[in-house]
Amino acid sequence: MRKSMLFVTLLLSLIIVLAGCTAAPAGQQPAAEQPAGEEAAAAGEPVTIDWWTVNSEEYSEEVQKAMVAEFEASHPNIKVNMTVLPESGFSDKMTTALGAGQGAPDVAFFWDNNWFPEALDLTPYIEADPNFDPSMYFEGFWNTRAVWQDKVVGLPLGVGAQFVMYNKDVFDEAGVAYPGADWTTEDFITMSTQLMDPDVKRWGGDRPRRPFRAIWFNYGAHPYSDDSMTVDGYLNGPESVAAYTWLWDLVQSGSTPTPADIEVLGTEGTGPVDLFLAGRLAMATLNQGHMLNAVKAGANFGVVPEPQVEGHERYVNAWSLTSSIWKGTEHPDEAWTFLSWWVGPEGQKFLMENGNLFPSIPSVLEQYKDADQEYAQAFFDVLKLKQVSEWRIAHPCDGAVARAAGDVWDKIMLGDIERDQIQSELDAVVPAAQEALDECRDRLGG
Amino acid sequence: MMAQQLDAPRAAGPKAPLLSSRARRWLGNGLAYLVMTALAFIVMIPLFWMLSTSLKARWEIFAWPPQWIPETLHWENYREAFTKYPMGRFMLNSAFLVVVNVIGELLAVPLIAYGFARLRFPGRNVLFVLMLATMMIPGHIKLIPLFAIYHRLNMIDTYWPLVLPAFFGNPFFIFLMVQYIKTLPRDLDEAARMDGAGTWTILYRIILPLCKPPLTIILVYTFWWTWNEFLHPLIYLNSFDKFPVQVGLAFFKGRYSVEWNLFMAATLVSILPILILYFFVQRQLIGGIASVGLKG
Amino acid sequence: MFSTWREMSPRTRREAMEGYISIAPWLIGFLLFTLIPVLASVYYSFTQWSVTRPAEWIGFDNYTRMFTRDPLFWQALKVTFYYVLLSLPLKIIFGLGLALLLNLKIRGMNFYRTIFYIPAVISGVAVSLMWMWLLHPDTGVINALLAQIGIQGPAWFWDPQWALPSVALMNVWAVGGSAVIYLAGLQNIPPHLYEAAKIDGANMWRRFWRITLPLLTPILFFLLIVEMIDSFKVFTQAFVITKGGPLKATYFYLYYFYEEAFQNFNMGYASALAIILMLIILAATVVMNYLSKHWVYYESEQEKS
């Protein structure tokens, strides 16, 4: 019995020790986090700000570490505590911290529009900062990725866009003329069919990966009305039906990889770049990151915007990563100093020269080392098109509506419906889509 | 005690064997080897593929026709995988987490399970069901509140949130242990009690030595789960140097594409420690009451 | 059984005290790290909460919406139940079968046991990719093998009819993980029982039904409950491979929950979904626990009767 009591005592003391250990740092931490930070800064003690970023092809961990070192060298009163996260975990981690209302970083990517309510409005900082001129950014990206509900919720880091990359070797071999920038969605299907070669398991072009991106907008199709009230007449309107019908035609042409082909070849939702570079896909909808991969692999390729539809305005699915200051920060001034340096000309130039970033500042982008290359020029041209995000930023419910309409997409992909059934299939999902829209609008507005 | 179970077969009586018992055993073993080798082969196919992918150049992976054995074996992928990111460091971090978690579970689980399995106290059944119920809650729903709790406790970017729960016992293991202890005859306890042993002596001197199999399972499973943990370390840790192996593996998936060859190389190496541990530890599964040769 | 603390004999009272001490670690952990988050979720399930906007109390709206106006909820429920009914028996049967095989006392068994354990330890993405590659409709190994014997294989993950069985198949493949637990249970069967049965002339089949199975029931019960919970919480495959499709054939409950919580930012509704799932699993567990009285055999309890 004595022995057993000894054990229980040991166990209890273990628990107490555990509790004690956790209490100890608790005593120290607040001292460092005192809002007296500014006084400390004045006294020469550096302020530390937390920064969460990801590791990507555009900026590796080392490059960002070097960038921080350069920033700290020119700003001795600020220390940047960098957290590099894997791309696949960043969103869950941010959502958790923002949802908990604590433990979020001072500066981070706010790439999900749903995080914007937690971002600090930068308007006063921009107005107070004589060195900072928002007009240095691409206007389109400033409008879609920095401004939200009349607030400046962040600064846009880098630019990215989807476009079609085509393998010139395959075109030459098949005797098909290269696509021009003015090509149409019909051309896409025709070329795809000509380029396909089942003997070597080669496909012509790829299928879109979701509706209501560039091609749908090129058809003038929107998932719902601009006032976010009505689905009927939009999701199942003539423009939308035309876009879905184009998809149907493309699928039925048999010249495109099926979802099974795309997924099994390990694209993980990022685009079939590996398939393209293996020469098994003549045309692929990819982005600037893939383009750099292709350059590195020595591929012989060209770049054109996603195909257009005659008589309609042309769109691009483009993005920039909104980089913001968290509302709950205790050092907003220092955070602004870092943010405006990192996403400003110095930081973006550093990441362009040492990493693979395409800056969102035209005057910096001009200095890109391969700016005179044909592919780079074509990419810069794509960036000038109207952005899908312009509509999406004001309409946060398109994901929910697209999900409610997902069955139509799947049926077309599976070849389960006839061409003339598209209208009725879209009509059939309208009530569910309307329900989803109503629910979402109540919560997220629009 | 097994009388009711064993009555029936007596009537049948032994049939005259066609083969000698030795030949039969030999045949039976041969058959077992055959079946197991076939199954092992099926189980291994995907692994061959992983191995083959890990030895290819990046653009070879998706070439047609696919090759099982690449023309040149790119062993340097393994070196690159381990220099591109500090995978060795990540594995050491995971190893540390594993050790502490194992200690925690081994301290807590037998004690708790013994209470649920053998001791009678008011509310036991309700508490037991409550414990089972905690296994049913989707982990994701607890993320935000738990993050808030650990942040309040100033444990963010420390290993505490990743090891502390082990010291409170994992319900899965507690349940397993309870079931196991329940299969041990109560005579054991009673006899020891007659000899004047207290509750804790019975637990640590009589019951626990018979529990080698479940304790081994706790060891194996804790190792396995801790090693494969991705979400929680990701949420609670901020420092690159502290990341465990699964977070490290995720770095191979970039924003625009995945370096499959490096990823597979790193994955293959990362599962080796679990397999080595399992290979050596599984013989401990043999133990328990069968080894004592205790008569019921 | 118990009246009040006072009426207990000193011995029962002491036993009860010792009982509380022994489960204290769990209880403390439960109060600190489980109860608070669960109560928070219960609260959030009565609110409209978009994570980054303040939560708004809306009473039972989330629950009424779920049961009256949300076809996705019913689809997720249907798919998940179907999956549980399909995969649970498969996992139990194959797990037990594998364990019996691995329990044979032959040379080199350590090696085989380790091999069969491999599938269980490869986690997440890598294993999902392997399966996508194996089950590819045109170029996958499985369909190639089927073609050899003249069978036209299905499109597996990419066929609405086959997607769910494919996920089940994938999980059966990793059954080596639970085989370990069966093995431990098998070790606990006293060998003298087998010897006695052999002397009585019971053949292998009979020994299995009369000795192995009854004495394994406590472990079987454990695995049944645990695997059931696991099956209800199936998620990774839908997340990595099928994205819930095609045609929502693998729209598992937890996948829907995750979409609502972390992609749709509908945390209030997601909390309500989580609570309902918990209640469903709890109900199933209670039923199984009740039924267990008829088939689970505990050495320690049997003796008293």
Coordinates of C-alpha atoms in Angstrom, one line a residue, chain B residues 28-37 39-40 275 278-286, chain C residues 96-118 176 179-180 183-184 186-187:
Chain B
G28 CA -0.3 -26.6 -43.9
N29 CA 2.8 -24.5 -43.4
G30 CA 3.6 -24.6 -47.1
L31 CA 0.1 -23.4 -47.9
A32 CA 0.4 -20.7 -45.3
Y33 CA 3.6 -19.5 -46.8
L34 CA 2.1 -19.5 -50.2
V35 CA -1.0 -17.5 -49.2
M36 CA 1.1 -15.0 -47.2
T37 CA 3.7 -14.5 -49.8
L39 CA -0.8 -11.4 -50.0
A40 CA 2.5 -9.7 -49.2
L275 CA 8.7 -0.4 -39.4
Y278 CA 7.5 -2.7 -35.2
F279 CA 9.7 -5.5 -36.4
F280 CA 11.5 -5.7 -33.1
V281 CA 8.6 -5.0 -30.8
Q282 CA 6.0 -7.3 -32.2
R283 CA 7.5 -10.3 -30.5
Q284 CA 6.4 -8.7 -27.2
L285 CA 2.8 -9.2 -28.5
I286 CA 3.4 -12.8 -27.5
Chain C
L96 CA -9.4 -11.2 -38.0
G97 CA -8.5 -13.4 -41.0
L98 CA -5.1 -11.7 -41.3
A99 CA -4.5 -12.0 -37.6
L100 CA -5.3 -15.7 -37.6
L101 CA -2.8 -16.1 -40.4
L102 CA -0.2 -14.1 -38.7
N103 CA -0.7 -16.0 -35.5
L104 CA 0.5 -19.2 -37.0
K105 CA 3.7 -20.4 -35.4
I106 CA 6.0 -20.6 -38.3
R107 CA 9.4 -19.3 -39.2
G108 CA 9.9 -15.8 -40.5
M109 CA 6.6 -14.6 -39.1
N110 CA 8.1 -11.4 -37.8
F111 CA 9.0 -10.5 -41.4
Y112 CA 5.5 -11.1 -42.7
R113 CA 3.9 -9.3 -39.8
T114 CA 6.0 -6.3 -40.6
I115 CA 5.1 -6.4 -44.3
F116 CA 1.4 -6.4 -43.5
Y117 CA 1.9 -3.6 -41.2
I118 CA 3.4 -1.3 -43.8
G176 CA -2.8 -4.8 -40.9
A179 CA -4.6 -7.1 -37.0
V180 CA -2.0 -6.2 -34.3
L183 CA -3.0 -10.7 -32.4
A184 CA -2.7 -9.4 -28.9
L186 CA -5.2 -14.2 -29.6
Q187 CA -2.2 -14.3 -27.3

